[in-house]
PDB file of C-alpha atoms (C1' of nucleotides) in Angstrom:
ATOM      1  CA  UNK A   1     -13.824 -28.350  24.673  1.00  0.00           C
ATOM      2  CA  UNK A   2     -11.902 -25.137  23.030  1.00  0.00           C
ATOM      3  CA  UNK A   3      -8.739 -25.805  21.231  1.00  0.00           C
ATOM      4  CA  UNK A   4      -6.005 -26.939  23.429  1.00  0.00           C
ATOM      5  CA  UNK A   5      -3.520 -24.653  21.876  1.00  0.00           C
ATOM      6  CA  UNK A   6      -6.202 -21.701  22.719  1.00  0.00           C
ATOM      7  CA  UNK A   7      -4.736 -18.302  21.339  1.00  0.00           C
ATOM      8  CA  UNK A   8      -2.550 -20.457  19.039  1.00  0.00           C
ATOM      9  CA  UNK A   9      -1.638 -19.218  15.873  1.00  0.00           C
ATOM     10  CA  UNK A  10      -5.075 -19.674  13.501  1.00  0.00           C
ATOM     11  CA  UNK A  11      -6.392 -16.144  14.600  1.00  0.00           C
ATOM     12  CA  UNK A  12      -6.169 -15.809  10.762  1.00  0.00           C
ATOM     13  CA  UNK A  13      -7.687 -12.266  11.366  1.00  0.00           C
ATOM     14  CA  UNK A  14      -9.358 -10.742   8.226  1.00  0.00           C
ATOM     15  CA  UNK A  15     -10.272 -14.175   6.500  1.00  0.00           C
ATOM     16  CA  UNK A  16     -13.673 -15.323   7.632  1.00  0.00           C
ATOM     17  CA  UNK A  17     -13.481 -17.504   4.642  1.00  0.00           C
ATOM     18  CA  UNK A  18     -10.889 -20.232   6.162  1.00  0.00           C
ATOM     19  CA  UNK A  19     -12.600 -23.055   7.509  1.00  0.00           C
ATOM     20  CA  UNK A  20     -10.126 -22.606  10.912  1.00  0.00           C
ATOM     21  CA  UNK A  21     -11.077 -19.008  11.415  1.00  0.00           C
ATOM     22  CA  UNK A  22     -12.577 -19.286  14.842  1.00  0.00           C
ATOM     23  CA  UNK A  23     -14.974 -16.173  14.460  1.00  0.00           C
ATOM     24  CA  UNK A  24     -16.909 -18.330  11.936  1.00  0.00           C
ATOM     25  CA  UNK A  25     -17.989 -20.382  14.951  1.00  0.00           C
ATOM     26  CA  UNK A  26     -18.761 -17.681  16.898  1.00  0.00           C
ATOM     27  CA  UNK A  27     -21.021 -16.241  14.689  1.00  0.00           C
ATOM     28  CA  UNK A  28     -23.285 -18.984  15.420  1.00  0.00           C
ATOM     29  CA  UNK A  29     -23.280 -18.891  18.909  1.00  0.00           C
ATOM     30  CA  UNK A  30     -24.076 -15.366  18.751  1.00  0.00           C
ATOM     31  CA  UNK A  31     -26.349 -14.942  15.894  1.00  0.00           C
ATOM     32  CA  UNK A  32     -29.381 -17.339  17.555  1.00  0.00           C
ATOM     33  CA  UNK A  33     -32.596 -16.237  19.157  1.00  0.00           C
ATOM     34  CA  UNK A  34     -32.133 -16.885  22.244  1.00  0.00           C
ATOM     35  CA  UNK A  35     -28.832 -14.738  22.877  1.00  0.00           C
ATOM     36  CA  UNK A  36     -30.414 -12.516  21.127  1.00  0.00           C
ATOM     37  CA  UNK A  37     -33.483 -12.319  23.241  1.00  0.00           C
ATOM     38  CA  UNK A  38     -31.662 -12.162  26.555  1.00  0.00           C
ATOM     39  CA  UNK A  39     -29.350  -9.257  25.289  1.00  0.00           C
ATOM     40  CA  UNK A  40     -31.872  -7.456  24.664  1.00  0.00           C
ATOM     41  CA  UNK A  41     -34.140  -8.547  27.965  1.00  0.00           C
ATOM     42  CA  UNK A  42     -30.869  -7.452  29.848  1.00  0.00           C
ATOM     43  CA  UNK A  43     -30.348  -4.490  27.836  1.00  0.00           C
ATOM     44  CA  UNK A  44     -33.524  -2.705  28.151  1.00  0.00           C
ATOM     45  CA  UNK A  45     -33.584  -3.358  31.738  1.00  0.00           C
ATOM     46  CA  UNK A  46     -30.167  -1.975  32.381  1.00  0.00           C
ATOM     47  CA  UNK A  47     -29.635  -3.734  35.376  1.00  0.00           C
ATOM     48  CA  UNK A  48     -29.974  -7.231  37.038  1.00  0.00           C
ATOM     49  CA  UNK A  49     -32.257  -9.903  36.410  1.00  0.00           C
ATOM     50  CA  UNK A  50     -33.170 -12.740  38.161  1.00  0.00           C
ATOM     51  CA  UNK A  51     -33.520 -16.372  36.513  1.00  0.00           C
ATOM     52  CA  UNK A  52     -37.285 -16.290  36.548  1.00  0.00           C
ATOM     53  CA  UNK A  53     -37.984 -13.027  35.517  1.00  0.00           C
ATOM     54  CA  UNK A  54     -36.007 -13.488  32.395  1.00  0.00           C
ATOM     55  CA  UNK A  55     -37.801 -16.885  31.662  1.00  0.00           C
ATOM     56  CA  UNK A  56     -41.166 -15.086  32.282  1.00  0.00           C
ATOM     57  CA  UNK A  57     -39.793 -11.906  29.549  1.00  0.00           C
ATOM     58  CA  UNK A  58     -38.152 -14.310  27.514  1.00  0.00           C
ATOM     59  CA  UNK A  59     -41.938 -16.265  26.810  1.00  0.00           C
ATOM     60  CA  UNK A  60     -41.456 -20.052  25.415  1.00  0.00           C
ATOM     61  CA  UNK A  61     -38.044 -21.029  26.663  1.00  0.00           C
ATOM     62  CA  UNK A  62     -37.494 -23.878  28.167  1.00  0.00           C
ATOM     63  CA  UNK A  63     -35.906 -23.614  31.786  1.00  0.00           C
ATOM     64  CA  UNK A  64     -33.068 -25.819  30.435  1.00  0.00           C
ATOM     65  CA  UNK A  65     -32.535 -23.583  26.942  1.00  0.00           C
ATOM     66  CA  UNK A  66     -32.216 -20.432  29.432  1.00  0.00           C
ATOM     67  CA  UNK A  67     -29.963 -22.259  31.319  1.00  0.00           C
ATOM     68  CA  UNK A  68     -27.723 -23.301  29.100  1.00  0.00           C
ATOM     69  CA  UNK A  69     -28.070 -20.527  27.355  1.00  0.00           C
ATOM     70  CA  UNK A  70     -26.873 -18.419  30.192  1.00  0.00           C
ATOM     71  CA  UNK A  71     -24.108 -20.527  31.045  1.00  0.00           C
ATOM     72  CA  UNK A  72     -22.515 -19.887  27.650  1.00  0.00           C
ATOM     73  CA  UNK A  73     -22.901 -16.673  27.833  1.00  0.00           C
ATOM     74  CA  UNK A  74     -21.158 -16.355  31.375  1.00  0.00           C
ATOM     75  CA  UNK A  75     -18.607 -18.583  29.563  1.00  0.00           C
ATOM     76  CA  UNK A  76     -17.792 -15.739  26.839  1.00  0.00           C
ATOM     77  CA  UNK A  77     -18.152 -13.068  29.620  1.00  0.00           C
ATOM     78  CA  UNK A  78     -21.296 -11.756  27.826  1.00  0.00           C
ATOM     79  CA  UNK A  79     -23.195 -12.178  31.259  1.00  0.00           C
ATOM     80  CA  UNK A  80     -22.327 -11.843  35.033  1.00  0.00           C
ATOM     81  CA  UNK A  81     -23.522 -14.008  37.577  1.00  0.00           C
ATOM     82  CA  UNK A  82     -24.390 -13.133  41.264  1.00  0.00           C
ATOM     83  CA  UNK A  83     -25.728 -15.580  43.366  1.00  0.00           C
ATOM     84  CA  UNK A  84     -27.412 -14.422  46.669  1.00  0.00           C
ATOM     85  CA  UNK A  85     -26.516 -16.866  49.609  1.00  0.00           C
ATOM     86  CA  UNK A  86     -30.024 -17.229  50.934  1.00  0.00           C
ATOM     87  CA  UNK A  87     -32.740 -19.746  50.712  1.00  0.00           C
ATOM     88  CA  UNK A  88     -34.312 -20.017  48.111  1.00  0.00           C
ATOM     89  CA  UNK A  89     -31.534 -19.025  46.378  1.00  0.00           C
ATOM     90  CA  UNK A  90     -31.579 -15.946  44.599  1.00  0.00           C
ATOM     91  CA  UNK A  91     -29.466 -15.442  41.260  1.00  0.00           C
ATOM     92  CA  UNK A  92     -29.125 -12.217  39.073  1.00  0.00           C
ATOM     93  CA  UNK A  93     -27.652 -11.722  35.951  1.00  0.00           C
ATOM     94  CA  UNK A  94     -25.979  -8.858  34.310  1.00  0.00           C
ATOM     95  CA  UNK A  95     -24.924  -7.518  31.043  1.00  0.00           C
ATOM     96  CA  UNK A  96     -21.043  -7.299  30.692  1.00  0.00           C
ATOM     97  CA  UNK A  97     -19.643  -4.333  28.529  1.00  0.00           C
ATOM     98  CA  UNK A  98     -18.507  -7.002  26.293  1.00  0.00           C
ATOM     99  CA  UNK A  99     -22.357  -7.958  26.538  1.00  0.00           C
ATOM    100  CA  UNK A 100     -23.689  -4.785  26.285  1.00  0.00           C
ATOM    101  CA  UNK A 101     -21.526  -3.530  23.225  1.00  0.00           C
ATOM    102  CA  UNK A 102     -23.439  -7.045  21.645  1.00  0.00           C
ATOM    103  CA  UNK A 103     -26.569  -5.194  22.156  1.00  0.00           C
ATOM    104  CA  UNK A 104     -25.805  -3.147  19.177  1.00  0.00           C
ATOM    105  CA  UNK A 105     -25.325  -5.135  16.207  1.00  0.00           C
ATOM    106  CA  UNK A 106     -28.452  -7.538  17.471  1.00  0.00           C
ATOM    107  CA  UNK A 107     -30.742  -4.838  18.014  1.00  0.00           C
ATOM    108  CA  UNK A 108     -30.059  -3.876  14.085  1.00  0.00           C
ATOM    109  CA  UNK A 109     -30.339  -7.666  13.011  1.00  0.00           C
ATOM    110  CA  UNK A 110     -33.369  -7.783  15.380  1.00  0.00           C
ATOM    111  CA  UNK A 111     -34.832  -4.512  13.400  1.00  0.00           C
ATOM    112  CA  UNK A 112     -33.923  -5.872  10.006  1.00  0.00           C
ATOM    113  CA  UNK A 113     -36.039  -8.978  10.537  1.00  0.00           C
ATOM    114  CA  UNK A 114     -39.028  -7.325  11.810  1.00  0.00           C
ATOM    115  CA  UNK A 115     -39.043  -4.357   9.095  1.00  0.00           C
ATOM    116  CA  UNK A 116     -38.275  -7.305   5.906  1.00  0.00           C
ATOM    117  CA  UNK A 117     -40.761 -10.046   7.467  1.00  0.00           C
ATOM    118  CA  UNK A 118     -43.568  -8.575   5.464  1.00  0.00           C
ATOM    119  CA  UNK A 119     -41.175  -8.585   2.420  1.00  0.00           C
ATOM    120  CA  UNK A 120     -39.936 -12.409   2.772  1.00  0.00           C
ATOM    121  CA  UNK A 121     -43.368 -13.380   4.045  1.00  0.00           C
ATOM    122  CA  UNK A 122     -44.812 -12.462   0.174  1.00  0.00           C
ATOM    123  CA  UNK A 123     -41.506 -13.797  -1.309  1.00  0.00           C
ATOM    124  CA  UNK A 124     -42.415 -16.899   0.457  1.00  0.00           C
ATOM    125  CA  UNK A 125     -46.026 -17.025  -1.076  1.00  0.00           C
ATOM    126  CA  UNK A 126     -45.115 -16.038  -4.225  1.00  0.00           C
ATOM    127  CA  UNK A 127     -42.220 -18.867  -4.264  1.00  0.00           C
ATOM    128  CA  UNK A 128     -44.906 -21.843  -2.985  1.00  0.00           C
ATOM    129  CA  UNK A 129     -47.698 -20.353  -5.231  1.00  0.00           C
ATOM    130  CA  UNK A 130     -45.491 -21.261  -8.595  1.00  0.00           C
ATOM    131  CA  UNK A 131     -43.928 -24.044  -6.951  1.00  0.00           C
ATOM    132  CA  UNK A 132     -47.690 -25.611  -7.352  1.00  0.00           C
ATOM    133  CA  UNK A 133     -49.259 -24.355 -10.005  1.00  0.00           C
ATOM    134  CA  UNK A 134     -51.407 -27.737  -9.918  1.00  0.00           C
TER     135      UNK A 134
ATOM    136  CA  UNK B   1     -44.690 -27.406  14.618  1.00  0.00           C
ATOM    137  CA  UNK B   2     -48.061 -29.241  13.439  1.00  0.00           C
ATOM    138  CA  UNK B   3     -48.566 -26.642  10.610  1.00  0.00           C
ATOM    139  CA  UNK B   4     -48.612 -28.255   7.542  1.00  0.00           C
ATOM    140  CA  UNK B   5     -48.736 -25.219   5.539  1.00  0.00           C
ATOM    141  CA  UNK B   6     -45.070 -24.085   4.773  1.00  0.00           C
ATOM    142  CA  UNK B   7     -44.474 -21.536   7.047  1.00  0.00           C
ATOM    143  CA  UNK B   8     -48.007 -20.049   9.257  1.00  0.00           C
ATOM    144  CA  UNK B   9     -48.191 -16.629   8.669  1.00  0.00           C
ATOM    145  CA  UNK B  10     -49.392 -15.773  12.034  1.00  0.00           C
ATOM    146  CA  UNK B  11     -48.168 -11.685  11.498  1.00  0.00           C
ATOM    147  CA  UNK B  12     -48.180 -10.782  15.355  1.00  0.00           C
ATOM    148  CA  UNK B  13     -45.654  -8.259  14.938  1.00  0.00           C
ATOM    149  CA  UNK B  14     -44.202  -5.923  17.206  1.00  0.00           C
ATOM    150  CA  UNK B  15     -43.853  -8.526  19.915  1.00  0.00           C
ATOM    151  CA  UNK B  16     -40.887 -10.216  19.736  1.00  0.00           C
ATOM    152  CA  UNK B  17     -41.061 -11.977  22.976  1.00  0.00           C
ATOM    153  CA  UNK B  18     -44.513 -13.849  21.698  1.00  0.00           C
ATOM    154  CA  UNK B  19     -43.345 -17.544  21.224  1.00  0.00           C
ATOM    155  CA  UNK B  20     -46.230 -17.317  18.045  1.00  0.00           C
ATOM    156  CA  UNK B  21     -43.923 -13.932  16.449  1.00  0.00           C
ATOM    157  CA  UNK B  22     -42.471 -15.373  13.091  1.00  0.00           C
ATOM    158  CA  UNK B  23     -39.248 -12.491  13.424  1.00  0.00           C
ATOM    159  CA  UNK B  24     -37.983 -14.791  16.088  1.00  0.00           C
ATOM    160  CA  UNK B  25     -37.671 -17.934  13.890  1.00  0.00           C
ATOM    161  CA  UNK B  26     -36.401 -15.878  11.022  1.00  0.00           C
ATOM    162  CA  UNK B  27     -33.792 -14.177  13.661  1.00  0.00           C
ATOM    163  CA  UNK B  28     -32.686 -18.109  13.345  1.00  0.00           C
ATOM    164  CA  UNK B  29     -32.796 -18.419   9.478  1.00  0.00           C
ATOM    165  CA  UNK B  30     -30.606 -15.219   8.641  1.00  0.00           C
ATOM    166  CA  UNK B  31     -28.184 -15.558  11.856  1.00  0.00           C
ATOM    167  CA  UNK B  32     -26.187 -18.261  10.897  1.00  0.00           C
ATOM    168  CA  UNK B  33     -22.984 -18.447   9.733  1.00  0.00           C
ATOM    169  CA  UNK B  34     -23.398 -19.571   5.683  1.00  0.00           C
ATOM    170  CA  UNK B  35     -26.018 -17.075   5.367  1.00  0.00           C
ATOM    171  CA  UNK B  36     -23.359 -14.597   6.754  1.00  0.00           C
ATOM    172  CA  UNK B  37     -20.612 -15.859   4.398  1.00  0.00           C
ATOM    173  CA  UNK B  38     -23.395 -16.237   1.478  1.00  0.00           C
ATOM    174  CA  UNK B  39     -24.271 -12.442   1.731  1.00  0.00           C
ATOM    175  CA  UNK B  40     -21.045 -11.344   2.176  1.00  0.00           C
ATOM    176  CA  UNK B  41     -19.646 -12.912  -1.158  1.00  0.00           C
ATOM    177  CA  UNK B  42     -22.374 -11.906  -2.950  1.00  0.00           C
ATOM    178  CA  UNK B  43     -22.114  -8.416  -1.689  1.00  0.00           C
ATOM    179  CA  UNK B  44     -18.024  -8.390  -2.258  1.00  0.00           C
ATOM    180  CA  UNK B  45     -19.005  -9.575  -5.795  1.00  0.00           C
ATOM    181  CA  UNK B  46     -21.434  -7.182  -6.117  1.00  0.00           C
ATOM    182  CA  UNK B  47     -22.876  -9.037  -9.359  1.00  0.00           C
ATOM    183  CA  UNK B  48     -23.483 -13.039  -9.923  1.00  0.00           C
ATOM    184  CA  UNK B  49     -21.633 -15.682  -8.431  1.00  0.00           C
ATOM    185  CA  UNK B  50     -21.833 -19.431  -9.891  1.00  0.00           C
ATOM    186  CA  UNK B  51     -22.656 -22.264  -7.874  1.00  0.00           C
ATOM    187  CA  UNK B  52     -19.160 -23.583  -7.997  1.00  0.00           C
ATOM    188  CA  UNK B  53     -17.699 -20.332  -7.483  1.00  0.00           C
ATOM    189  CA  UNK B  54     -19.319 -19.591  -4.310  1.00  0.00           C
ATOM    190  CA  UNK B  55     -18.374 -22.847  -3.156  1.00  0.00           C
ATOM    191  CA  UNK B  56     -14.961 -22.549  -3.969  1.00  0.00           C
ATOM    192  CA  UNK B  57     -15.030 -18.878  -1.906  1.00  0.00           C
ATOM    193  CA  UNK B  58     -16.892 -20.055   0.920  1.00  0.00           C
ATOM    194  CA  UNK B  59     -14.344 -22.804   1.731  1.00  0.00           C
ATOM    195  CA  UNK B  60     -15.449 -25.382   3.732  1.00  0.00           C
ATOM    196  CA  UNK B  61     -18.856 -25.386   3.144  1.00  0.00           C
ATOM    197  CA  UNK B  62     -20.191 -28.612   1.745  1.00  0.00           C
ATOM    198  CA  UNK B  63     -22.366 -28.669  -1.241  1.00  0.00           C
ATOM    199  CA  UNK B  64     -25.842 -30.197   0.422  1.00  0.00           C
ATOM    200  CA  UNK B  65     -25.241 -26.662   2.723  1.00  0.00           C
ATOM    201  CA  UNK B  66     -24.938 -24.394  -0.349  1.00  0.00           C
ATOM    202  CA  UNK B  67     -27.648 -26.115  -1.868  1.00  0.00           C
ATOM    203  CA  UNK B  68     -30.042 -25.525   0.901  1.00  0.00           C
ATOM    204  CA  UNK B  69     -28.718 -22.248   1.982  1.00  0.00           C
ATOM    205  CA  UNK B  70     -29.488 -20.959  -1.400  1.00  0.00           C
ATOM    206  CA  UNK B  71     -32.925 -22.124  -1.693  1.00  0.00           C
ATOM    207  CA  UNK B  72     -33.662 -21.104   1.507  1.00  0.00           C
ATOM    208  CA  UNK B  73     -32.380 -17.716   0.318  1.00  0.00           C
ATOM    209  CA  UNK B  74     -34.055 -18.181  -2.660  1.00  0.00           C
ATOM    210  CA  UNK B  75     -37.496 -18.562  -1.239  1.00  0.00           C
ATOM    211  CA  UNK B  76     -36.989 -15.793   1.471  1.00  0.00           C
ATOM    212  CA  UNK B  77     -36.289 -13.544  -1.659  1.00  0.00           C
ATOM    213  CA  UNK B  78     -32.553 -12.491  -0.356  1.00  0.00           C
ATOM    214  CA  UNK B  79     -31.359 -13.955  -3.918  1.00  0.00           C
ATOM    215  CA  UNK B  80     -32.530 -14.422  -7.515  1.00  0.00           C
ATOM    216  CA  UNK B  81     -31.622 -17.271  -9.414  1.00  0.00           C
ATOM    217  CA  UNK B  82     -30.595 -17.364 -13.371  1.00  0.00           C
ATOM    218  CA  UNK B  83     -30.219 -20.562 -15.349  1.00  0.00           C
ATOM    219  CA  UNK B  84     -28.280 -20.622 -18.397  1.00  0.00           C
ATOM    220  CA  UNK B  85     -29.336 -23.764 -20.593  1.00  0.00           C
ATOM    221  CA  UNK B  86     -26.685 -24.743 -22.031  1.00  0.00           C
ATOM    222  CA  UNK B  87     -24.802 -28.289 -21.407  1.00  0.00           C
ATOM    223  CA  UNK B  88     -23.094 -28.290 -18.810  1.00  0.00           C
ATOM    224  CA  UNK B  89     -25.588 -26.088 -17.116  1.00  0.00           C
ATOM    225  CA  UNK B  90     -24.364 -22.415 -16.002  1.00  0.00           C
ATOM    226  CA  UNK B  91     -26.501 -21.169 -13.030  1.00  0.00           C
ATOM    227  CA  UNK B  92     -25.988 -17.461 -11.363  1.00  0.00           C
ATOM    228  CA  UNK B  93     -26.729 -16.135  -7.998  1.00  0.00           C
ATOM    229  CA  UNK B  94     -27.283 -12.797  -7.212  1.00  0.00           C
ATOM    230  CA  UNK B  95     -28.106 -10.463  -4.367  1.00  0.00           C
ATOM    231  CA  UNK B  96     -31.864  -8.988  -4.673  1.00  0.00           C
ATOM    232  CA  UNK B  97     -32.169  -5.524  -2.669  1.00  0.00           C
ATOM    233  CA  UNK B  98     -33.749  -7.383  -0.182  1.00  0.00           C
ATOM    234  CA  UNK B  99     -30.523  -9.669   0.423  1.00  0.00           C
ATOM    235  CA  UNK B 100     -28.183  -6.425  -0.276  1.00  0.00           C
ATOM    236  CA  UNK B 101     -29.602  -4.911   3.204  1.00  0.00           C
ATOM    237  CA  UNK B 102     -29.351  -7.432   4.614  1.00  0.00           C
ATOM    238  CA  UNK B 103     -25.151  -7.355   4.598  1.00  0.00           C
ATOM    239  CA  UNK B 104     -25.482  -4.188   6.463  1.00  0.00           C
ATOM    240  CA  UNK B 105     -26.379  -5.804   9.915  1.00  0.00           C
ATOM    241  CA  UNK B 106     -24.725  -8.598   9.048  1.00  0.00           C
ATOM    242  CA  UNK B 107     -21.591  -6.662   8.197  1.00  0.00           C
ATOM    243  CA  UNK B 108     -22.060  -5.620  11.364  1.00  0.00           C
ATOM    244  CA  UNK B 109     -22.485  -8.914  13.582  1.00  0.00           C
ATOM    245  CA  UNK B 110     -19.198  -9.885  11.905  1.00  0.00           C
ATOM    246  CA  UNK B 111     -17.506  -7.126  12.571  1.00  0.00           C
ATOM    247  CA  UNK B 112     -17.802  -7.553  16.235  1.00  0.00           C
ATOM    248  CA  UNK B 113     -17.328 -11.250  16.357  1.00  0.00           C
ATOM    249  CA  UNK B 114     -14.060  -9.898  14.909  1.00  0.00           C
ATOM    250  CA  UNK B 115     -13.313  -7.453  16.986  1.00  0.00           C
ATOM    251  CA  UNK B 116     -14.598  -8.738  20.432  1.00  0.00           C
ATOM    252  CA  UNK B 117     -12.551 -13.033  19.376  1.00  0.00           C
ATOM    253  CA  UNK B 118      -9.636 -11.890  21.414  1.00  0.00           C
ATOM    254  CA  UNK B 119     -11.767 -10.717  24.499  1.00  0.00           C
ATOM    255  CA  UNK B 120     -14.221 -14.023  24.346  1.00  0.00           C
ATOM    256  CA  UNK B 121     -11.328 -16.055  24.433  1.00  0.00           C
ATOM    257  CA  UNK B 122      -9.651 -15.123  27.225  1.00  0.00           C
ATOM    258  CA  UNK B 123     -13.335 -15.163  28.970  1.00  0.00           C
ATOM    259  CA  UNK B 124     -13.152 -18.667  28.144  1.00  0.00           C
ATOM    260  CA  UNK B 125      -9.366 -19.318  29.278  1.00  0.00           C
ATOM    261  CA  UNK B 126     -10.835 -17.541  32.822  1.00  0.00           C
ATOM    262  CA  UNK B 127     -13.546 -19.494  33.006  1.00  0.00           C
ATOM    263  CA  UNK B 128     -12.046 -23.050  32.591  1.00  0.00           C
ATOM    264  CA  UNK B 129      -8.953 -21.685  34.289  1.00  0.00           C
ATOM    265  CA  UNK B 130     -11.053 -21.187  37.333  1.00  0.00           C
ATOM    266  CA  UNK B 131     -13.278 -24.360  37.204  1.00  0.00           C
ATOM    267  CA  UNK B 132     -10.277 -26.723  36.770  1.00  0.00           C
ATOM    268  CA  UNK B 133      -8.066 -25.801  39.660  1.00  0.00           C
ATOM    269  CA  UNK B 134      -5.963 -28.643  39.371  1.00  0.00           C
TER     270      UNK B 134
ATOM    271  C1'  DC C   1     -35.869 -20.542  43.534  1.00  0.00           C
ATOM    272  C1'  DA C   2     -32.570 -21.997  40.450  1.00  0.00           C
ATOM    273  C1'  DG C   3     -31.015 -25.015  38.742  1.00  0.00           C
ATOM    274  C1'  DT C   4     -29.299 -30.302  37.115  1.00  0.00           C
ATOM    275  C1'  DA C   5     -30.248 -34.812  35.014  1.00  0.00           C
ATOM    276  C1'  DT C   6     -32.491 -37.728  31.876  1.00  0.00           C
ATOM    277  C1'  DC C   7     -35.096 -39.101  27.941  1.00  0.00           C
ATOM    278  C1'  DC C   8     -36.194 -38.487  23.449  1.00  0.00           C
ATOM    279  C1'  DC C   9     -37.303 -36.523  19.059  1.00  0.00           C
ATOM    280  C1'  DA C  10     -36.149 -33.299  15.281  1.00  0.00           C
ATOM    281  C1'  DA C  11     -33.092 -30.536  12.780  1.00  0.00           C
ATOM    282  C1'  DC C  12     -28.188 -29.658  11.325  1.00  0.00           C
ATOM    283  C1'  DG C  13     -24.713 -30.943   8.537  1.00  0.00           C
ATOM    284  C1'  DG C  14     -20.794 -33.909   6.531  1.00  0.00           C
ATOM    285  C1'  DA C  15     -19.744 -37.894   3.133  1.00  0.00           C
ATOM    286  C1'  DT C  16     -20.841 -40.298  -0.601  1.00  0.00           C
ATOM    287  C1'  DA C  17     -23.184 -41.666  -4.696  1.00  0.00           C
ATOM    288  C1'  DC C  18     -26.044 -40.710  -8.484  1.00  0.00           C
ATOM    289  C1'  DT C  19     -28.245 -37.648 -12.499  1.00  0.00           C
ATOM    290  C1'  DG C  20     -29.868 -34.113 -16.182  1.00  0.00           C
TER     291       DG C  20
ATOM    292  C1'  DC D   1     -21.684 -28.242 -13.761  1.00  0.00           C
ATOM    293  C1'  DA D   2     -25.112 -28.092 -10.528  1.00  0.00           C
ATOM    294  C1'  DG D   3     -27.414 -30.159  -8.301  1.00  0.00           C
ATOM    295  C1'  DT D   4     -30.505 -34.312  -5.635  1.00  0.00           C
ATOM    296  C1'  DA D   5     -30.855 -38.446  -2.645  1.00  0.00           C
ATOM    297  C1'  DT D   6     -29.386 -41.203   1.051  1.00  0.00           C
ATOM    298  C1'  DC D   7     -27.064 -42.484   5.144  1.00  0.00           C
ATOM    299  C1'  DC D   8     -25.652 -41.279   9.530  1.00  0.00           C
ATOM    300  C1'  DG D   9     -23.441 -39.075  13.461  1.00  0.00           C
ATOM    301  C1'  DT D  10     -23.903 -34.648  16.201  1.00  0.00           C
ATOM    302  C1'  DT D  11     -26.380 -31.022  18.201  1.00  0.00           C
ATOM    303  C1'  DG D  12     -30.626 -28.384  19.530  1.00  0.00           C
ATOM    304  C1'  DG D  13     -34.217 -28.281  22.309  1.00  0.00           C
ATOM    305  C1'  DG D  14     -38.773 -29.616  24.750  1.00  0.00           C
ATOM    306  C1'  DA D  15     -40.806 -32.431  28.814  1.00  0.00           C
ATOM    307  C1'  DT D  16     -40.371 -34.230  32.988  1.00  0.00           C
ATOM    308  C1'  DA D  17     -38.442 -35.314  37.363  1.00  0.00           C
ATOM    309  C1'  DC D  18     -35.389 -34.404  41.000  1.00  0.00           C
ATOM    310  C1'  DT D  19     -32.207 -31.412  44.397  1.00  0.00           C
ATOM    311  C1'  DG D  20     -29.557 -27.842  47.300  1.00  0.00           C
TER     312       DG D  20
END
DNA sequence: CAGTATCCCAACGGATACTG
DNA sequence: CAGTATCCGTTGGGATACTG
């Protein structure tokens, strides 16, 4: 349920720091692994996708994560939906320019984590090695 | 997750689409919103922040979630810790390199949570406009 | 095939109270 | 001041079963 006055007059632009500032929210629906993932499964292939060949690139999600998962992002226009009036059914999904211009800042997040993982992998040893010294 | 020991190393790297690759779960740690708002006061302060001064910046956030969110940051290496022992205590956070690149993508995801609010809104307004016809 | 529905457990996160 | 501990409601997310 968004705010009923939607587009109301919070849009306190330039102050992530208020607790009402509505991109704060957003950050955490974009900032997970699982938008992230399909961003960049729909990026690289630069086309459509169907349901089951994202959950087959998209290796250990559930059927119900990538389905909710989808539906929020056809909620925030990050995704298109086509559905294919045959039986079976036959859905494909599509990157949005909104969607596609998310690509971006994920793929760098994406590259921080793997290029640091090393780094906060020994941070993490070093911290549980003092931690119990005996 | 039946490992006991803090956090597997399992280092399958390069394949981010393994369910086993540890980026994906750290993709999780770093994405959310108080690390976002953690890094970026730090970085904006560009030296130490008390405990009580971070929480007073990053409004809304209760103090069990700076507590953890700095430990967590703490043990991932993104921040160093300094304890002044005097009565009442005094104790400093600070960004480590580590943490300091991290703001860059993060600076980034922000950005265009900024940027893009407007046009994820009125996706939303569409979408519920069109599903609740009245 | 592409979902939805249900159950159920685990993690998130606020509120409050206590402590060195 | 800077936490920790506890309680507790909310959300995330897997497993399974069912349907158009």
């Amino acid at each position: 349920m968004t705010d009923s006055s939607a587009r109301g007059p919070v849009r306190s632009r330039g102050d992530l720091f208020s607790p009402a500032c509505p991109t704060r929210k957003l950050l955490d629906r974009i900032g997970t692994k699982w938008i992230s993932m399909a961003v960049k499964v729909l990026a690289e292939e630069a086309g459509e996708l169907r349901f089951s060949q994202m959950q087959r690139q998209m290796a250990g999600i559930s059927q119900k994560m990538l389905s909710v998962t989808l539906q929020g992002m056809v909620r925030d226009g990050l995704v298109s939906r086509r559905v294919e009036p045959v039986v079976p059914p036959r859905v494909f999904y599509r990157l949005t320019p909104l969607g596609l211009s998310l690509e971006e800042p994920l793929a760098a997040l994406r590259e921080w984590a793997e290029a640091h993982m090393p780094e906060i992998d020994d941070a993490n040893q070093r911290y549980t090695q003092e931690e119990t010294p005996a």
